């Protein structure tokens, strides 16, 4: 099963293919901004019973440099078999689609990024037949975007920054800047803001930064109720609302007794939980959450 951080690291390029040339500029590599992009099938399986799949595959069309295929792989750890698989992907894509192909590997940790960035030669040492040169984005190459102004200029890059720096000390500042930028985006394009909120949460995985993100979304009810709460309703995850409510109460320093906690976590009514969550923004005690209207 694909993990959420794994999926977010390549899905962000599906959401905004133009992120690719912007992100790899930090590597000293220049690609023209695409004027169009179209998803290609990710199944690279041949007629033989051998299945090979790339995480994301896009065709990028540019005004200056023509068209090329971008294969994005989210890599969670070192894997000695991967270089050969990646070389196969590139050769297969060039043969099938008759156009150049670029491999982009996105890694959440420095060790994996350093490993993936190594050039790998395939063939005997006296005559290497093929050299694999992936482009690699990781914590050392994707900038820390920790101001609302910088995040607003490039929200997809800020989402990627939040995922790749999720375990870094700068994570808190990145998420606060991104939350502010998404609040501005929400006013103009609520659907797109919702996508980036979801991708951010996926990219953070089970890190402590994910708890801060849920707290930020819960405290800013204008975002949380219109985006996250709707998503939770759609998925039938009442426990998500209950968890968010407890995060808000904890963040505001409100004491939660065992009885109140049990009442919150056992509630499966979305409307009731949403009402409590709204009251949590101003309540001073849990008793105020549960008050019946006069």
CSV table of C-alpha atoms in Angstrom, one decimal:
chain,number,residue,atom,x,y,z
A,1,UNK,CA,0.0,0.0,0.0
A,2,UNK,CA,1.3,3.4,-0.9
A,3,UNK,CA,2.0,5.6,2.2
A,4,UNK,CA,0.5,9.1,2.3
A,5,UNK,CA,3.8,10.9,2.4
A,6,UNK,CA,5.0,8.8,-0.6
A,7,UNK,CA,1.8,9.7,-2.6
A,8,UNK,CA,2.0,13.4,-1.7
A,9,UNK,CA,5.6,13.7,-2.9
A,10,UNK,CA,4.7,12.8,-6.5
A,11,UNK,CA,1.1,13.9,-6.6
A,12,UNK,CA,2.2,17.5,-6.0
A,13,UNK,CA,3.7,17.4,-9.5
A,14,UNK,CA,0.4,16.2,-10.9
A,15,UNK,CA,-1.3,19.1,-9.3
A,16,UNK,CA,1.2,21.6,-10.7
A,17,UNK,CA,3.6,20.3,-13.3
A,18,UNK,CA,5.2,23.7,-13.5
A,19,UNK,CA,6.7,23.0,-10.0
A,20,UNK,CA,9.3,20.7,-11.7
A,21,UNK,CA,11.4,23.4,-13.4
A,22,UNK,CA,11.0,25.8,-10.4
A,23,UNK,CA,12.1,23.1,-7.9
A,24,UNK,CA,15.2,21.8,-9.8
A,25,UNK,CA,16.6,25.3,-10.3
A,26,UNK,CA,18.2,24.8,-6.9
A,27,UNK,CA,20.2,21.9,-8.5
A,28,UNK,CA,21.6,24.2,-11.2
A,29,UNK,CA,19.5,22.6,-13.9
A,30,UNK,CA,17.4,24.8,-16.2
A,31,UNK,CA,14.2,23.6,-17.8
A,32,UNK,CA,11.7,25.8,-19.5
A,33,UNK,CA,8.3,26.4,-17.9
A,34,UNK,CA,5.8,24.0,-19.5
A,35,UNK,CA,3.0,25.6,-21.5
A,36,UNK,CA,0.9,22.5,-21.1
A,37,UNK,CA,1.1,19.1,-19.3
A,38,UNK,CA,-0.8,15.9,-19.7
A,39,UNK,CA,-0.8,12.8,-17.6
A,40,UNK,CA,0.4,9.6,-19.2
A,41,UNK,CA,-0.4,6.0,-18.0
A,42,UNK,CA,1.9,5.0,-15.2
A,43,UNK,CA,1.8,1.3,-16.0
A,44,UNK,CA,5.0,0.3,-17.7
A,45,UNK,CA,4.1,-3.4,-17.7
A,46,UNK,CA,5.1,-5.4,-20.8
A,47,UNK,CA,3.2,-8.3,-22.3
A,48,UNK,CA,5.4,-10.6,-20.3
A,49,UNK,CA,4.2,-11.1,-16.7
A,50,UNK,CA,6.5,-8.5,-15.3
A,51,UNK,CA,4.9,-5.5,-13.7
A,52,UNK,CA,6.7,-2.1,-13.5
A,53,UNK,CA,5.0,1.1,-12.5
A,54,UNK,CA,6.4,4.6,-12.1
A,55,UNK,CA,4.8,6.8,-9.4
A,56,UNK,CA,3.8,9.7,-11.7
A,57,UNK,CA,4.4,10.2,-15.4
A,58,UNK,CA,3.7,13.5,-17.2
A,59,UNK,CA,4.4,14.8,-20.7
A,60,UNK,CA,5.6,18.4,-20.4
A,61,UNK,CA,5.4,20.7,-23.4
A,62,UNK,CA,7.5,23.8,-23.5
A,63,UNK,CA,7.6,26.8,-25.9
A,64,UNK,CA,11.4,26.8,-26.1
A,65,UNK,CA,12.7,23.3,-25.5
A,66,UNK,CA,10.0,21.1,-27.0
A,67,UNK,CA,8.4,18.2,-25.2
A,68,UNK,CA,9.7,15.6,-22.8
A,69,UNK,CA,8.4,13.0,-20.3
A,70,UNK,CA,8.8,13.5,-16.6
A,71,UNK,CA,8.9,10.4,-14.4
A,72,UNK,CA,8.6,11.2,-10.7
A,73,UNK,CA,9.5,8.6,-8.1
A,74,UNK,CA,9.0,9.2,-4.4
A,75,UNK,CA,11.7,7.2,-2.6
A,76,UNK,CA,11.5,6.4,1.1
A,77,UNK,CA,14.7,4.5,1.5
A,78,UNK,CA,17.8,3.1,-0.2
A,79,UNK,CA,17.0,0.2,-2.5
A,80,UNK,CA,19.9,-1.5,-4.4
A,81,UNK,CA,17.4,-2.8,-7.1
A,82,UNK,CA,16.1,0.7,-7.9
A,83,UNK,CA,18.8,2.0,-10.3
A,84,UNK,CA,18.3,-0.9,-12.7
A,85,UNK,CA,14.5,-0.4,-12.5
A,86,UNK,CA,14.8,3.4,-13.1
A,87,UNK,CA,17.1,2.7,-16.1
A,88,UNK,CA,14.5,0.4,-17.5
A,89,UNK,CA,11.8,3.0,-17.0
A,90,UNK,CA,13.7,5.6,-19.0
A,91,UNK,CA,14.7,3.3,-21.8
A,92,UNK,CA,11.2,1.9,-22.1
A,93,UNK,CA,9.7,5.4,-22.2
A,94,UNK,CA,12.1,6.7,-24.8
A,95,UNK,CA,11.4,3.6,-27.0
A,96,UNK,CA,7.6,3.7,-26.6
A,97,UNK,CA,6.9,7.5,-26.8
A,98,UNK,CA,9.9,8.5,-29.0
A,99,UNK,CA,10.8,11.5,-26.8
A,100,UNK,CA,13.3,12.3,-24.1
A,101,UNK,CA,12.6,11.3,-20.6
A,102,UNK,CA,13.8,12.8,-17.3
A,103,UNK,CA,13.7,10.9,-13.9
A,104,UNK,CA,13.0,13.0,-10.8
A,105,UNK,CA,13.4,11.3,-7.4
A,106,UNK,CA,11.9,13.0,-4.4
A,107,UNK,CA,13.3,11.9,-0.9
A,108,UNK,CA,12.3,13.0,2.6
A,109,UNK,CA,15.6,12.3,4.2
A,110,UNK,CA,19.2,13.3,3.4
A,111,UNK,CA,20.7,9.9,3.4
A,112,UNK,CA,18.3,8.6,0.8
A,113,UNK,CA,18.6,11.7,-1.3
A,114,UNK,CA,22.4,11.4,-1.3
A,115,UNK,CA,22.2,7.8,-2.3
A,116,UNK,CA,19.7,8.5,-5.1
A,117,UNK,CA,21.8,11.4,-6.5
A,118,UNK,CA,24.7,9.1,-7.3
A,119,UNK,CA,25.4,8.4,-10.9
A,120,UNK,CA,25.1,4.7,-11.5
A,121,UNK,CA,26.8,3.1,-14.5
A,122,UNK,CA,25.3,-0.1,-15.9
A,123,UNK,CA,27.6,-2.6,-17.7
A,124,UNK,CA,31.1,-4.0,-17.1
A,125,UNK,CA,33.6,-1.6,-15.5
A,126,UNK,CA,35.8,-1.6,-18.5
A,127,UNK,CA,32.9,-0.4,-20.7
A,128,UNK,CA,29.9,1.1,-18.9
A,129,UNK,CA,27.0,0.8,-21.3
A,130,UNK,CA,24.6,3.2,-19.6
A,131,UNK,CA,24.9,5.9,-17.0
A,132,UNK,CA,21.8,6.8,-14.9
A,133,UNK,CA,21.6,10.4,-13.8
A,134,UNK,CA,18.4,11.1,-11.9
A,135,UNK,CA,17.5,14.6,-10.6
A,136,UNK,CA,17.0,14.4,-6.9
A,137,UNK,CA,15.0,16.7,-4.6
A,138,UNK,CA,15.5,16.4,-0.9
A,139,UNK,CA,15.8,18.5,2.3
A,140,UNK,CA,19.1,20.0,1.1
A,141,UNK,CA,17.9,21.1,-2.3
A,142,UNK,CA,14.3,22.3,-1.7
A,143,UNK,CA,14.3,25.6,0.1
A,144,UNK,CA,12.8,26.3,3.5
A,145,UNK,CA,9.7,28.5,2.8
A,146,UNK,CA,8.9,30.0,6.1
A,147,UNK,CA,7.2,33.3,5.4
A,148,UNK,CA,3.6,33.8,4.2
A,149,UNK,CA,4.8,36.1,1.4
A,150,UNK,CA,7.2,33.4,0.0
A,151,UNK,CA,4.6,30.7,0.4
A,152,UNK,CA,1.9,32.7,-1.4
A,153,UNK,CA,4.2,33.2,-4.3
A,154,UNK,CA,4.5,29.4,-4.9
A,155,UNK,CA,2.1,27.4,-2.8
A,156,UNK,CA,3.0,24.0,-4.5
A,157,UNK,CA,6.7,24.5,-3.7
A,158,UNK,CA,5.7,25.4,-0.2
A,159,UNK,CA,3.7,22.2,0.1
A,160,UNK,CA,6.7,20.2,-1.1
A,161,UNK,CA,8.9,22.2,1.3
A,162,UNK,CA,6.6,21.2,4.2
A,163,UNK,CA,6.9,17.5,3.3
A,164,UNK,CA,10.7,17.4,2.8
A,165,UNK,CA,11.4,19.5,6.0
A,166,UNK,CA,8.7,17.8,8.1
A,167,UNK,CA,11.3,16.6,10.7
A,168,UNK,CA,13.4,19.8,10.7
A,169,UNK,CA,13.3,22.5,13.3
A,170,UNK,CA,12.0,24.9,10.6
A,171,UNK,CA,8.9,22.8,10.1
A,172,UNK,CA,6.7,24.9,12.4
A,173,UNK,CA,7.5,28.1,10.6
A,174,UNK,CA,6.9,26.5,7.2
A,175,UNK,CA,3.5,25.2,8.2
A,176,UNK,CA,2.4,28.5,9.7
A,177,UNK,CA,3.5,30.4,6.6
A,178,UNK,CA,1.7,27.8,4.4
A,179,UNK,CA,-1.5,28.0,6.4
A,180,UNK,CA,-1.5,31.8,6.0
A,181,UNK,CA,-1.0,31.5,2.2
A,182,UNK,CA,-3.7,28.9,1.9
A,183,UNK,CA,-6.1,31.1,3.7
A,184,UNK,CA,-5.5,33.8,1.1
A,185,UNK,CA,-5.9,31.2,-1.7
A,186,UNK,CA,-9.1,30.0,-0.2
A,187,UNK,CA,-10.8,33.4,-0.8
A,188,UNK,CA,-10.1,33.1,-4.5
A,189,UNK,CA,-10.2,29.3,-5.2
A,190,UNK,CA,-11.6,27.2,-2.4
A,191,UNK,CA,-11.3,23.9,-4.3
A,192,UNK,CA,-7.6,24.3,-5.1
A,193,UNK,CA,-6.9,25.3,-1.5
A,194,UNK,CA,-8.7,22.1,-0.4
A,195,UNK,CA,-6.4,20.0,-2.6
A,196,UNK,CA,-3.2,21.6,-1.1
A,197,UNK,CA,-4.5,21.3,2.4
A,198,UNK,CA,-5.0,17.5,1.8
A,199,UNK,CA,-1.6,17.2,0.1
A,200,UNK,CA,0.1,18.9,3.0
A,201,UNK,CA,-1.4,16.6,5.5
A,202,UNK,CA,-0.5,13.5,3.4
A,203,UNK,CA,3.0,14.7,3.0
A,204,UNK,CA,3.6,15.2,6.7
A,205,UNK,CA,2.7,11.6,7.4
A,206,UNK,CA,2.8,10.6,11.1
A,207,UNK,CA,5.4,13.2,12.1
A,208,UNK,CA,4.8,15.7,15.0
A,209,UNK,CA,4.5,18.3,12.3
A,210,UNK,CA,1.2,16.6,11.3
A,211,UNK,CA,-0.3,17.4,14.7
A,212,UNK,CA,0.7,21.0,14.3
A,213,UNK,CA,-0.9,21.1,10.9
A,214,UNK,CA,-4.2,19.7,12.2
A,215,UNK,CA,-4.0,22.2,15.0
A,216,UNK,CA,-3.5,25.1,12.6
A,217,UNK,CA,-6.4,24.0,10.4
A,218,UNK,CA,-8.6,23.5,13.5
A,219,UNK,CA,-7.9,26.9,15.1
A,220,UNK,CA,-8.6,28.7,11.8
A,221,UNK,CA,-12.2,27.6,11.6
A,222,UNK,CA,-12.8,29.5,8.3
A,223,UNK,CA,-10.4,27.0,6.6
A,224,UNK,CA,-11.1,24.0,8.8
A,225,UNK,CA,-14.9,24.0,8.6
A,226,UNK,CA,-15.1,24.7,4.9
A,227,UNK,CA,-12.4,22.2,3.8
A,228,UNK,CA,-11.2,19.6,6.3
A,229,UNK,CA,-14.6,19.1,8.0
A,230,UNK,CA,-16.3,18.5,4.6
A,231,UNK,CA,-13.6,16.0,3.7
A,232,UNK,CA,-14.1,14.2,6.9
A,233,UNK,CA,-17.8,14.0,6.4
A,234,UNK,CA,-17.4,12.7,3.0
A,235,UNK,CA,-15.2,9.9,4.3
A,236,UNK,CA,-17.3,9.2,7.3
A,237,UNK,CA,-14.5,9.9,9.7
A,238,UNK,CA,-16.2,11.4,12.8
A,239,UNK,CA,-13.1,10.5,14.8
A,240,UNK,CA,-11.1,13.0,12.8
A,241,UNK,CA,-13.4,15.8,14.0
A,242,UNK,CA,-13.1,14.5,17.5
A,243,UNK,CA,-9.3,14.4,17.3
A,244,UNK,CA,-9.3,18.0,15.9
A,245,UNK,CA,-11.5,19.2,18.8
A,246,UNK,CA,-9.1,17.7,21.3
A,247,UNK,CA,-6.2,19.4,19.6
A,248,UNK,CA,-7.9,22.8,19.8
A,249,UNK,CA,-8.8,22.3,23.4
A,250,UNK,CA,-5.3,21.2,24.2
A,251,UNK,CA,-3.8,24.1,22.3
A,252,UNK,CA,-5.9,26.6,24.2
A,253,UNK,CA,-4.9,25.1,27.5
A,254,UNK,CA,-8.5,23.9,28.4
A,255,UNK,CA,-8.6,21.0,30.9
A,256,UNK,CA,-10.4,18.0,29.5
A,257,UNK,CA,-11.6,15.5,32.0
A,258,UNK,CA,-11.8,11.8,31.3
A,259,UNK,CA,-15.6,12.1,31.2
A,260,UNK,CA,-15.5,14.9,28.6
A,261,UNK,CA,-12.9,13.1,26.5
A,262,UNK,CA,-15.0,10.0,26.4
A,263,UNK,CA,-18.1,12.1,25.4
A,264,UNK,CA,-16.1,13.7,22.6
A,265,UNK,CA,-14.5,10.5,21.2
A,266,UNK,CA,-17.7,8.4,21.4
A,267,UNK,CA,-19.7,11.0,19.5
A,268,UNK,CA,-20.3,10.0,15.9
A,269,UNK,CA,-22.6,12.8,14.9
A,270,UNK,CA,-20.9,15.2,12.5
A,271,UNK,CA,-23.1,18.2,13.2
A,272,UNK,CA,-22.7,17.9,16.9
A,273,UNK,CA,-18.9,17.6,16.7
A,274,UNK,CA,-18.8,20.6,14.3
A,275,UNK,CA,-20.9,22.6,16.8
A,276,UNK,CA,-18.5,21.7,19.6
A,277,UNK,CA,-15.5,22.5,17.4
A,278,UNK,CA,-16.9,25.9,16.7
A,279,UNK,CA,-17.5,26.6,20.4
A,280,UNK,CA,-14.0,25.5,21.2
A,281,UNK,CA,-12.6,28.6,19.6
A,282,UNK,CA,-14.1,30.8,22.4
A,283,UNK,CA,-15.0,28.4,25.2
A,284,UNK,CA,-13.1,28.5,28.5
A,285,UNK,CA,-14.3,25.1,29.8
A,286,UNK,CA,-15.5,21.9,28.2
A,287,UNK,CA,-18.8,22.5,29.9
A,288,UNK,CA,-19.4,25.4,27.6
A,289,UNK,CA,-19.1,23.0,24.6
A,290,UNK,CA,-21.9,20.8,25.7
A,291,UNK,CA,-24.4,23.5,26.7
A,292,UNK,CA,-27.8,23.1,25.2
A,293,UNK,CA,-29.2,26.3,23.5
A,294,UNK,CA,-31.7,28.2,25.6
